[in-house]
Coordinates of C-alpha atoms in Angstrom, one line a residue:
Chain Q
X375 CA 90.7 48.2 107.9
X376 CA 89.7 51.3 109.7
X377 CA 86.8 53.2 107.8
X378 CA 86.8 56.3 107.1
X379 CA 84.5 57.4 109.4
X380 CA 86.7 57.0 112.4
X381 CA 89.7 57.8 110.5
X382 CA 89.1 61.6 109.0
X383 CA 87.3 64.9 110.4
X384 CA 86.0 66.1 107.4
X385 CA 81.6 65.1 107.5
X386 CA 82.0 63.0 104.4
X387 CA 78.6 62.5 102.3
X388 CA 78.0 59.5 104.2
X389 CA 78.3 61.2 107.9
X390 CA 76.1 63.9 107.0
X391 CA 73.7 61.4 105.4
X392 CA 73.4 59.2 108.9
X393 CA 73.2 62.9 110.5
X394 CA 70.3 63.8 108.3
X395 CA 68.3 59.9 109.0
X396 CA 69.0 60.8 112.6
X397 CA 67.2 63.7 112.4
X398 CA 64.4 62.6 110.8
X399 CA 64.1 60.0 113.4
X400 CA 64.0 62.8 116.2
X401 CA 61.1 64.5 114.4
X402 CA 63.7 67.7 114.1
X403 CA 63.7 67.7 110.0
X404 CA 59.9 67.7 110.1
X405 CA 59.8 70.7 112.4
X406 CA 62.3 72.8 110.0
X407 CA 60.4 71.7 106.9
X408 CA 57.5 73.5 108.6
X409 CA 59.2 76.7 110.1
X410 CA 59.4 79.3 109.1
X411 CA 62.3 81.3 106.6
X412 CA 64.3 82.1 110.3
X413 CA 64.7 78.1 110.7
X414 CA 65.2 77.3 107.0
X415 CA 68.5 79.8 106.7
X416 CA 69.3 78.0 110.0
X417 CA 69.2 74.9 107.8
X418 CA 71.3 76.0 105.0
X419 CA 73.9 77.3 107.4
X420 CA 74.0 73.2 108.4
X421 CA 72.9 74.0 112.1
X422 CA 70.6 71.1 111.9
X423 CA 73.9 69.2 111.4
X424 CA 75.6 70.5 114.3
X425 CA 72.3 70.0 116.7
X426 CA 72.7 66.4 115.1
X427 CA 76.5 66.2 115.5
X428 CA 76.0 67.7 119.1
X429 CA 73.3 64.7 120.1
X430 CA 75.1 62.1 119.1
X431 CA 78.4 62.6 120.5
X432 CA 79.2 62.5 124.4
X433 CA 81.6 64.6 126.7
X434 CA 85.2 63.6 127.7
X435 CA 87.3 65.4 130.5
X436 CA 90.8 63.3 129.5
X437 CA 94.8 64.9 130.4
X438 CA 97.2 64.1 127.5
X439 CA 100.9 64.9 128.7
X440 CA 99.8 66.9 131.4
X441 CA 97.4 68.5 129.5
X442 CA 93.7 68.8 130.4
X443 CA 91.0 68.5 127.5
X444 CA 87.3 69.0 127.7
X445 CA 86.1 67.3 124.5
X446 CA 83.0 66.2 122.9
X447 CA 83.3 62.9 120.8
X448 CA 81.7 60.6 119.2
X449 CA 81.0 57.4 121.1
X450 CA 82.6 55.5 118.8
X451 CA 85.8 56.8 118.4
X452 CA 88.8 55.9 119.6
X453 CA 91.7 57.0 121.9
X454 CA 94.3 56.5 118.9
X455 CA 91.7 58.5 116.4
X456 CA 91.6 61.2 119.1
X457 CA 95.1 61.6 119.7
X458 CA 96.0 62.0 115.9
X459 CA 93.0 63.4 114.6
X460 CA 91.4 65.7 117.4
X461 CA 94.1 66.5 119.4
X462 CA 97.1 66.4 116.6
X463 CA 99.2 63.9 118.6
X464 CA 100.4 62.4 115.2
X465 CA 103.7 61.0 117.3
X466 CA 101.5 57.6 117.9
X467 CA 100.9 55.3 115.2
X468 CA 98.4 53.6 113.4
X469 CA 99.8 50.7 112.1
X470 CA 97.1 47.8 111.8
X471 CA 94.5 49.7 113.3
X472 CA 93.4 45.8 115.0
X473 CA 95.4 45.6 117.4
X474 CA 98.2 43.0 116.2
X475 CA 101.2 45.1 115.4
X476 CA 101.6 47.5 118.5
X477 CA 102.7 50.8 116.9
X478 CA 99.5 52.8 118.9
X479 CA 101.0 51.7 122.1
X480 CA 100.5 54.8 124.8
X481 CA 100.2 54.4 128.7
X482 CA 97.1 55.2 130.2
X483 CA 97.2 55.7 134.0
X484 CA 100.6 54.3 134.1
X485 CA 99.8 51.0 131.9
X486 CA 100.9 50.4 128.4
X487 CA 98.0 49.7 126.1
X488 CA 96.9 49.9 123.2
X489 CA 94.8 52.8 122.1
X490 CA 93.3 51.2 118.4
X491 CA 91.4 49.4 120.4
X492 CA 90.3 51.6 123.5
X493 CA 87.3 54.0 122.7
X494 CA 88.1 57.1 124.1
X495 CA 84.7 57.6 125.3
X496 CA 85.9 54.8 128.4
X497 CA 88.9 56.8 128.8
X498 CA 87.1 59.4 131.1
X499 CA 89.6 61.3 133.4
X500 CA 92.3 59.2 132.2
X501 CA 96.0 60.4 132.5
X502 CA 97.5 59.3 128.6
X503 CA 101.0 59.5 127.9
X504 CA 102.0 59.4 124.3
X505 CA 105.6 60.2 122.6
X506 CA 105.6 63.6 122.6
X507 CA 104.8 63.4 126.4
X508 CA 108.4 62.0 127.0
X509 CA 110.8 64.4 125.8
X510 CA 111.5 67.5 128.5
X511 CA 112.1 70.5 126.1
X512 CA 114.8 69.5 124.1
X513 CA 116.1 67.3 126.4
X514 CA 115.0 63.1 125.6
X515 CA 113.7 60.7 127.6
X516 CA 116.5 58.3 128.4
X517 CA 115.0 55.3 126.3
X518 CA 114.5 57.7 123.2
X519 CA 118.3 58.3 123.7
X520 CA 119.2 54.7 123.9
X521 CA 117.2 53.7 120.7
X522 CA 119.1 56.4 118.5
X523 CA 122.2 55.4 119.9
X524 CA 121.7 51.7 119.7
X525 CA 120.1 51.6 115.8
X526 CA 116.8 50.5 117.5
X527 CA 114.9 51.4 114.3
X528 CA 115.3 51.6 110.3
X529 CA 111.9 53.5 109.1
X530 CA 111.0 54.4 112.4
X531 CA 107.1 54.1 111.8
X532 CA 106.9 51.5 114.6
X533 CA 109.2 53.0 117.4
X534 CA 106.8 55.4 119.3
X535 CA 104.9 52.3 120.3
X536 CA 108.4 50.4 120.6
X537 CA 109.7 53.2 123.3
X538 CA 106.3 53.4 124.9
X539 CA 106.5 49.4 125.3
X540 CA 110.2 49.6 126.3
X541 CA 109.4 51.6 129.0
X542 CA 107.1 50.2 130.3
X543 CA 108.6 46.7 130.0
X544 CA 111.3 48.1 132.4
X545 CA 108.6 49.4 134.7
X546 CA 106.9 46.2 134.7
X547 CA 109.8 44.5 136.0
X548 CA 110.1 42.3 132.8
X549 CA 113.4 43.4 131.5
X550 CA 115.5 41.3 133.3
X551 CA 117.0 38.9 130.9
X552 CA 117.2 39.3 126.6
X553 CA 114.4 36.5 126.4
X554 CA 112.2 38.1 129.5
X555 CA 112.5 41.4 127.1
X556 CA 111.7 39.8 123.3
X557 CA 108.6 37.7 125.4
X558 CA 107.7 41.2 126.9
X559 CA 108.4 43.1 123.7
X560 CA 106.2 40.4 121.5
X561 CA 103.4 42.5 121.1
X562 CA 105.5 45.3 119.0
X563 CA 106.0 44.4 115.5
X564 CA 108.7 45.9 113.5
X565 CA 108.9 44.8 109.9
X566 CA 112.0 46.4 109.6
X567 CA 113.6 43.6 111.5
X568 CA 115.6 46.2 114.5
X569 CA 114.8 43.9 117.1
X570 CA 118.3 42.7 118.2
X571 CA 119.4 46.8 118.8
X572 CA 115.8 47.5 120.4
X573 CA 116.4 45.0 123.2
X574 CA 120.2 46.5 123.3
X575 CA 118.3 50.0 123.5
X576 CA 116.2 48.5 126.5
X577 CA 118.9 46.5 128.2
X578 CA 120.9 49.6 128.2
X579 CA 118.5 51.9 129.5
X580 CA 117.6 49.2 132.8
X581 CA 121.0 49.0 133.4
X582 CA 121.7 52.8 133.4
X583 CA 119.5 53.0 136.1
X584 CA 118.2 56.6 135.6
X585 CA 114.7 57.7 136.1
X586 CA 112.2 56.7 133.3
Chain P
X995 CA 82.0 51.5 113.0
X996 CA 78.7 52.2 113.0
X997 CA 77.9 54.9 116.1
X998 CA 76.6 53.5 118.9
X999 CA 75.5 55.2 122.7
X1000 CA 77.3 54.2 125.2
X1001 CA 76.4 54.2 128.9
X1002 CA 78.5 53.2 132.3
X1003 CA 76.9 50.8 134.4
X1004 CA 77.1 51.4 138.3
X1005 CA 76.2 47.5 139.6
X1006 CA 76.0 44.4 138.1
X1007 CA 72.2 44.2 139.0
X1008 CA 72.1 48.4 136.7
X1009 CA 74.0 47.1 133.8
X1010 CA 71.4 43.5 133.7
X1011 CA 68.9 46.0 133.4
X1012 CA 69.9 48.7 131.2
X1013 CA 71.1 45.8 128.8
X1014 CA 67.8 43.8 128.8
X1015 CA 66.1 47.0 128.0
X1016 CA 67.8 46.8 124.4
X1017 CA 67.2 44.5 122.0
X1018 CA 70.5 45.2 120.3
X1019 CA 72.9 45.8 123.7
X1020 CA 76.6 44.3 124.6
X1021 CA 78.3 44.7 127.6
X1022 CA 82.0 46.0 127.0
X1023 CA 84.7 45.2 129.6
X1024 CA 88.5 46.0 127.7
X1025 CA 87.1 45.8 124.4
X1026 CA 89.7 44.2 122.9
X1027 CA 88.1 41.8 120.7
X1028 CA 84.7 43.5 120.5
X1029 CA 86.3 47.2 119.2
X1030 CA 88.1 44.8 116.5
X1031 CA 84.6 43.1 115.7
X1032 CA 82.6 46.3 115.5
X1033 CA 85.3 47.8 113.6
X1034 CA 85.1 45.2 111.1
X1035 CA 81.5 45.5 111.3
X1036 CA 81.0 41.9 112.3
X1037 CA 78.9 43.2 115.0
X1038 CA 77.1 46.3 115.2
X1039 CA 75.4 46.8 118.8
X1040 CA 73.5 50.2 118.9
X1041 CA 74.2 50.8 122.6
X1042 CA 77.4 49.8 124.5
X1043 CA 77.2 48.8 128.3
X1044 CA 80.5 50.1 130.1
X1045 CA 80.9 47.9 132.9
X1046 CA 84.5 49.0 134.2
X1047 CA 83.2 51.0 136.8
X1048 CA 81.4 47.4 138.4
X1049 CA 83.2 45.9 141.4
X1050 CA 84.5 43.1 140.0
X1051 CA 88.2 43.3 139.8
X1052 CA 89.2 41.3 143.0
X1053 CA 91.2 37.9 143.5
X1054 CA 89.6 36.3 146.4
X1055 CA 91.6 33.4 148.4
X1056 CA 88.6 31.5 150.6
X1057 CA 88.5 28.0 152.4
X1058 CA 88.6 25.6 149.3
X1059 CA 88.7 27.9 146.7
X1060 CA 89.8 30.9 145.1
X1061 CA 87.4 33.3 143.4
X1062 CA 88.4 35.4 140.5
X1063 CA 86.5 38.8 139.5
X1064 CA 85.2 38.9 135.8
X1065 CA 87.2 41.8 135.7
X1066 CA 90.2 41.3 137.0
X1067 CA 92.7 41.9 133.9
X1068 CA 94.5 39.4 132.7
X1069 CA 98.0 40.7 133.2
X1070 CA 96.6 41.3 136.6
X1071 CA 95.7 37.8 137.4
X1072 CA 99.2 36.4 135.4
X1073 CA 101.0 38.0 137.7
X1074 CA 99.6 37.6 140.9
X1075 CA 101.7 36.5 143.4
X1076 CA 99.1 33.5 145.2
X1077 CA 97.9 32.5 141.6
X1078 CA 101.1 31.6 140.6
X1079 CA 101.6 30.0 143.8
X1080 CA 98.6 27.9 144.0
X1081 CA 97.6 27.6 140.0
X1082 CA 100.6 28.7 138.0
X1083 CA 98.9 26.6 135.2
X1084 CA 96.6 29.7 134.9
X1085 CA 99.6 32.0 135.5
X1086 CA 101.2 30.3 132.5
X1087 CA 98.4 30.2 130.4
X1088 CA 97.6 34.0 130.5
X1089 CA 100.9 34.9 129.7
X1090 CA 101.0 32.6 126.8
X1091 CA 98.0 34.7 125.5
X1092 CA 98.7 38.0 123.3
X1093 CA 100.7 40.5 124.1
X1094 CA 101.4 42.8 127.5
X1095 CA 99.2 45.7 126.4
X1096 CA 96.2 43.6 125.5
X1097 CA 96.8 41.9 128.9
X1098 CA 96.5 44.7 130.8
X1099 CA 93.2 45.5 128.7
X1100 CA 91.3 42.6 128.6
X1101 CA 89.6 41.2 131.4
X1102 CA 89.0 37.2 132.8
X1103 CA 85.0 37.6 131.3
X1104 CA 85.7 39.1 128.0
X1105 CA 89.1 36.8 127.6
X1106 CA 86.0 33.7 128.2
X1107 CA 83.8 35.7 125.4
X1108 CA 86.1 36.6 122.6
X1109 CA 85.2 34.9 119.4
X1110 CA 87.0 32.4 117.2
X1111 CA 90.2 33.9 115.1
X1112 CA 89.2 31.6 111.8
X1113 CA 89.7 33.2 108.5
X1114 CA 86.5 32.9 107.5
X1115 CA 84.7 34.5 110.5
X1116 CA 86.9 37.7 110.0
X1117 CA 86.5 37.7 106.5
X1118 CA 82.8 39.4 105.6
X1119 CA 83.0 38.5 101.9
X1120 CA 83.7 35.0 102.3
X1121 CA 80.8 32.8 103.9
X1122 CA 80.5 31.6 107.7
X1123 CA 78.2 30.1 109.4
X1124 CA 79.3 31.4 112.5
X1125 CA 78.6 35.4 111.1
X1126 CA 75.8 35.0 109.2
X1127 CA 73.9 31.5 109.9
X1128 CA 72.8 29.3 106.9
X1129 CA 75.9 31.1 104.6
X1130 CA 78.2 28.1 104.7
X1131 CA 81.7 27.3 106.0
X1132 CA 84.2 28.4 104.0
X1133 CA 87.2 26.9 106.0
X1134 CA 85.7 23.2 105.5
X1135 CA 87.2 22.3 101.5
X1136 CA 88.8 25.9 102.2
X1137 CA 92.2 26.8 103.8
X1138 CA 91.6 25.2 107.5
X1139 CA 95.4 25.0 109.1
X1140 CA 94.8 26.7 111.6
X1141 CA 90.9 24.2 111.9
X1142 CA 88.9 22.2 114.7
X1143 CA 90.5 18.3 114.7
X1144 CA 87.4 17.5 117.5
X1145 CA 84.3 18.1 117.7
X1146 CA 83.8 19.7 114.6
X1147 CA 80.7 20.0 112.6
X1148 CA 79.6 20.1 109.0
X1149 CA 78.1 23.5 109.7
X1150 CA 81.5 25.0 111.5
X1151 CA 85.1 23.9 112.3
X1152 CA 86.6 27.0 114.0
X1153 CA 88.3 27.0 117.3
X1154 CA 88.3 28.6 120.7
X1155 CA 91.4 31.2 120.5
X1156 CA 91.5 31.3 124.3
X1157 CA 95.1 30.2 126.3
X1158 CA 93.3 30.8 129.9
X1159 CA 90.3 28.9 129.2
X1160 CA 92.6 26.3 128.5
X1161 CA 94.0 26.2 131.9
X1162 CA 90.3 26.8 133.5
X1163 CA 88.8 23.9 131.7
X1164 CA 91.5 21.7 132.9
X1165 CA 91.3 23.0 136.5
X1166 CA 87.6 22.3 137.1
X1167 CA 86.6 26.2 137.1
X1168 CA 83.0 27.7 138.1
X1169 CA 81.6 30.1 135.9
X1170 CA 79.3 32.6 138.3
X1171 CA 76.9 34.6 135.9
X1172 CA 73.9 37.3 136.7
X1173 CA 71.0 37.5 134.8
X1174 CA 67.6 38.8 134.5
X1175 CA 66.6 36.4 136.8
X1176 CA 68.6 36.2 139.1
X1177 CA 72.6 34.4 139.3
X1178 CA 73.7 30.7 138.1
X1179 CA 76.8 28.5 138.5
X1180 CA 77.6 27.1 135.1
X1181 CA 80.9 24.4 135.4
X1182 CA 83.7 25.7 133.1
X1183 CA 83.7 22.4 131.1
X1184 CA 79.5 23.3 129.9
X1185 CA 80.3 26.8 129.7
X1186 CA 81.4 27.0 125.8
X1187 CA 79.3 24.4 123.5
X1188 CA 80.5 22.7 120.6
X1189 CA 78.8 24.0 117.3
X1190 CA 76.6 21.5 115.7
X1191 CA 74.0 23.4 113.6
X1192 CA 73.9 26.7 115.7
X1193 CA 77.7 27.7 115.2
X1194 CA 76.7 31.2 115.9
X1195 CA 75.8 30.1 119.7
X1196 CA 80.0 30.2 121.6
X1197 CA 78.6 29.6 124.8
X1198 CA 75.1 28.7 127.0
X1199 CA 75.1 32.0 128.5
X1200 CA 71.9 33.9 127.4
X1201 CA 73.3 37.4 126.1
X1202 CA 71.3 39.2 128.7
X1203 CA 73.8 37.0 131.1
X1204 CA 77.2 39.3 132.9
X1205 CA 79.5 36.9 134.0
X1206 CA 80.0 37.9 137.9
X1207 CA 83.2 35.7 138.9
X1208 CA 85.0 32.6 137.9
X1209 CA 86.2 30.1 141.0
X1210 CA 88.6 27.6 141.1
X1211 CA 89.0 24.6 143.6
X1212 CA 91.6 23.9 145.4
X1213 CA 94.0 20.7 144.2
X1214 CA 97.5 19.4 144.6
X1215 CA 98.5 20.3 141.2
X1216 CA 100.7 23.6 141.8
X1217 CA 103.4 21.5 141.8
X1218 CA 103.5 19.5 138.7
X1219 CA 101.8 21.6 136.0
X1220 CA 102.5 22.7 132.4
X1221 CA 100.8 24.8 129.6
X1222 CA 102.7 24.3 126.7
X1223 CA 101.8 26.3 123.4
X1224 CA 103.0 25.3 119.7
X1225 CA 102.4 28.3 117.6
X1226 CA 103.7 30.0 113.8
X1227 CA 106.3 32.2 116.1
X1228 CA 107.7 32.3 119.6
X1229 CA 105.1 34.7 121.0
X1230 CA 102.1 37.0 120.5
X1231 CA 100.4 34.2 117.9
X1232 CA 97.1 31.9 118.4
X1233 CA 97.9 28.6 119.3
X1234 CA 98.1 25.5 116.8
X1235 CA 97.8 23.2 119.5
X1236 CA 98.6 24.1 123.2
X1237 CA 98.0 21.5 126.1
X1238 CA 97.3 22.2 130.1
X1239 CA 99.0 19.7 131.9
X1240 CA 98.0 18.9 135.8
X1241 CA 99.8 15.9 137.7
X1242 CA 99.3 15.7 141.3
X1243 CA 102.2 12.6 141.6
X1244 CA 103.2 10.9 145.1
X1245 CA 106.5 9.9 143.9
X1246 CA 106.5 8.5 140.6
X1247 CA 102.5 7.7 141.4
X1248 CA 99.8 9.7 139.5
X1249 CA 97.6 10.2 142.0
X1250 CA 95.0 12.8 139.9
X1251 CA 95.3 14.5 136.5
X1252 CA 94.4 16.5 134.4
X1253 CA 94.5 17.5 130.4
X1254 CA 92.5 20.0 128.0
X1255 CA 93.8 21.1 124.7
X1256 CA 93.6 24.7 123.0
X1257 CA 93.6 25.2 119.1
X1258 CA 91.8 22.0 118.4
X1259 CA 88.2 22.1 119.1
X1260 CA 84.9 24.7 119.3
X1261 CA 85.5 24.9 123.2
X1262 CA 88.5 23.8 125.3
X1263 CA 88.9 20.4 124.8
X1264 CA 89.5 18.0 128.4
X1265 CA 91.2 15.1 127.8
X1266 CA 89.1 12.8 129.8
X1267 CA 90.0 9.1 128.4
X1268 CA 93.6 10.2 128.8
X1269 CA 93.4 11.0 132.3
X1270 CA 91.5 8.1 133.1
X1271 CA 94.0 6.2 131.6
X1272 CA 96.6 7.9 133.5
X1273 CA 95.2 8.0 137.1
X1274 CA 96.8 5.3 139.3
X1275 CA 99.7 5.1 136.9
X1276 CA 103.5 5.4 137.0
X1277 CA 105.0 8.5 135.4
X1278 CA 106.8 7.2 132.1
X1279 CA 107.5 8.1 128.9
X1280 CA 105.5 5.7 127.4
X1281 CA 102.8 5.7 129.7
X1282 CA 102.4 9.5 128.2
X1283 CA 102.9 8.4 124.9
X1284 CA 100.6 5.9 125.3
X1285 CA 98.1 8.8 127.2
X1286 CA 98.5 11.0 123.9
X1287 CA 97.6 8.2 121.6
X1288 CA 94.5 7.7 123.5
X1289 CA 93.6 11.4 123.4
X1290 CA 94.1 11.7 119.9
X1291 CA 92.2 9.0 118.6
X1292 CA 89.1 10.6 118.0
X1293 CA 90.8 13.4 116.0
X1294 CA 89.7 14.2 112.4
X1295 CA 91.5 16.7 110.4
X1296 CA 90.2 18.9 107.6
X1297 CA 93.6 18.7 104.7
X1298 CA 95.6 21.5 105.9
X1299 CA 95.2 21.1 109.6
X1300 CA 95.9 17.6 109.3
X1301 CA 99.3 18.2 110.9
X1302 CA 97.7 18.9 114.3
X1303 CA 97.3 15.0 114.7
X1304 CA 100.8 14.3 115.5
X1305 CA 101.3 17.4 116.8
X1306 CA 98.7 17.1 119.3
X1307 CA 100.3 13.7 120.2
X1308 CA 103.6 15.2 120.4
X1309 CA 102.2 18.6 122.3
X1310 CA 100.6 16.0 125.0
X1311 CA 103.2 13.8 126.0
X1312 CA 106.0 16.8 126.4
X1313 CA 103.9 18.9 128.2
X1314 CA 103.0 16.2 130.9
X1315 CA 106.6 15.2 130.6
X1316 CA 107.8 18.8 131.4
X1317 CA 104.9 19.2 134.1
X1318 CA 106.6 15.8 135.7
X1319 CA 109.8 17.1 135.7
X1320 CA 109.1 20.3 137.8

């Protein structure tokens, strides 16, 4: 399961302990147990956790939905922990969080994928699309309109990833028959069972021909 | 997951290097199986090699054979158009294989790399030899359906998860690989080792090694070839027992075969008695059940798994029936 680490902002106890062994390692801790009062309040204000914080993690130019973002993360986390934690994109899903249920589907540079198991720190200049990038205003992306109209859901917690995949199953080419879709569609799980109206939802929206 | 640096590698001959330099170093590619192993904490490199940015992507059609970049994505090579011409029992293969996002993610080396899906070996508070060496195997006496039927051992009965290498057993691949000291050619059938006592060992690359390229040779087989895949559901599932079929027939005549099995052994698993057996043959359905029987002969199975005996008999004479009737 994903740890907490990856999963929350917040330094827990164990983050700031790895911070402080870090800086020990660096020689930094032994320097501000020597310095003077200047560098100790520069302790107690937890700059000696930011310097840490700042070392270990590593710049990211990345556009989500058009958007341009000049970030600093941690090597180790990943796109789907920087959409919904850094960037507040909570739209994709973490389902399994291992890649076997598809609900953090998002397309990067065009391709469906799926961002549990991308680190964001190999996504640099990558153009990510994600749910919310669909919609124009108030006006929905064609397949968002089919799966409402079609019952293509019952909870709803796996659908982002479902309309991401549906689109890009179309795109693909791989929409072409209701067996070529549920083959194409296989990596999506829905527990909820709405497969029948998703591949209506999908059918419909090839056949209506409009721009997706 | 355990922080880690991470660095991008510029040439094959850079990311050797840089890795070599590290005692605790992995090459990443699509990271779809190693992001799920580090997550799990099953491995826990301190510095990550990125080689996406190496020049290694291309599909290569030359005199005699056809040369496949290590990272080339999957989806990539399922779909390409003189692939599926000339070896549509890779095509098949690859698309039998996860799902169309993890496709397009992982790559023809890292697809070769990924590790075993048994219980056990995902499982860090259950023992595995495979994870920790000299901790036991908890799938032998354990819950083994989804187990090894050939060459098993008593330290380790998981099984190679891979549907492509599969297909690249049974077509006679060449594994190109850069090293430290230079490049090798390592034949796709040596490439991944059975487990004896050193389960922990997958392959006979060294891990300092970055597989370069895989090549195929040409053969007659485009025409009459099969993967066929028996798994819990239709799609997106690890195989039970899959089978890559190859005829190259002049009429009803076999003139050359071949056979490798997925989901019942350490490594893919060629059929080599069974196409013995077949070459020089007429295509019939008993000369294919007879070819199965042979091929399954050796087979052990651990209790639950035992099912994969007639299933694997079953699996082998439809899929060279299918690839006969193409």
């Amino acid at each position: 399961m994903a740890s907490k680490k990856t999963n929350e902002n917040k330094v827990t106890p164990e983050d700031a302990n790895s911070r402080r062994d870090f800086i020990k390692k660096s020689g930094l801790f032994t320097a501000l147990a020597l310095a003077p009062p200047s560098l100790v309040m520069a302790s107690e204000n937890k700059w000696d956790e930011k310097i840490a914080e700042y070392l270990e993690t590593v710049p990211l130019s990345i556009e989500v939905n058009g958007a341009k973002h000049n970030l600093n993360i941690e090597p180790r986390t990943t796109l789907l922990d920087l959409l919904r934690e850094q960037l507040q994109l909570t739209g994709t899903k973490k389902g399994c969080d291992h890649g076997q249920c598809g609900a953090c589907t998002v397309h990067v540079d065009g391709i469906r994928i799926l961002s549990c198991l991308s680190l964001a720190s190999m996504q640099q200049n990558a153009k990510v699309v994600t749910i919310e990038g669909l919609s124009s205003g108030k006006k929905l992306h064609p397949m968002q309109e089919a799966f409402i109209k079609n019952d293509g859901f019952q909870c709803g917690y796996c659908t982002p990833g479902q309309i991401m995949s549906g689109i890009a199953c179309i795109k693909e080419g791989h929409a072409n028959s209701r067996e070529e879709i549920s083959e194409y569609m296989s990596g999506n799980i829905c527990r909820c069972g709405a497969y029948h109206n998703i591949v209506d939802a999908i059918i419909e929206v090839k056949e209506g021909g409009k721009l997706i | 997951m355990k922080n880690f640096q991470i660095i991008k590698a510029l040439s094959a001959n850079s990311a050797v290097t840089s890795l070599s330099k590290e005692a605790d170093a992995k090459f990443i590619a699509g990271g779809t199986n190693l992001v799920d192993l580090m997550k799990k904490n099953i491995t826990a490199p301190d510095k990550l090699v990125d080689i996406n940015g190496l020049d290694l992507k291309k599909i290569e059609f030359l005199k005699g054979k056809t040369v496949i970049g290590a990272l080339a994505k999957n989806s990539d090579v399922a779909s390409d158009k003189e692939i599926k011409e000339h070896f549509p029992l890779l095509s098949l293969a690859l698309a039998a294989g996860a799902s169309q996002q993890i496709r397009n993610m992982a790559t023809v080396g890292g697809n070769m790399l990924q590790r075993t899906r048994c219980s056990y070996f995902y499982n860090t508070d259950m023992p595995c030899n495979k994870r920790v060496p000299k901790s036991g195997c908890g799938a032998i006496g354990g819950s083994n359906r989804m187990s090894a039927v050939f060459g098993a051992s008593e330290s380790c009965i998981a099984v190679h998860p891979s549907d492509m290498c599969v297909a690249l057993a049974a077509l006679d691949a060449v594994v190109t690989v850069e090293g430290p000291k230079g490049s090798r050619k390592i034949d796709f059938k040596d490439f991944h080792r059975l487990p004896g006592n050193t389960p922990e060992k997958d392959t006979v690359l060294d891990p300092k090694e970055l597989i370069t390229s895989v090549e195929i040779p040409e053969n007659n087989f485009a025409k009459n070839s099969h993967y066929l895949k028996i798994r819990d559901r239709t799609s997106y599932a690890f195989a039970l027992v899959s089978v890559a079929a190859a005829l190259d027939l002049k009429g009803k005549k076999i003139n050359d075969v071949r056979l490798a099995m997925g989901g019942v052994a350490h490594k893919p698993w060629r059929l080599t008695e069974a196409e013995k057996f077949l070459k020089g043959k007429e295509v019939s359905e008993t000369v294919f059940k007879q070819a199965a029987d042979l091929a399954m002969k050796e087979a052990v199975g651990y209790g639950d798994n035992n099912f994969k005996l007639t299933l694997g008999k079953n699996a082998i004479a439809e899929a060279l029936t299918i690839a006969a009737s193409k």
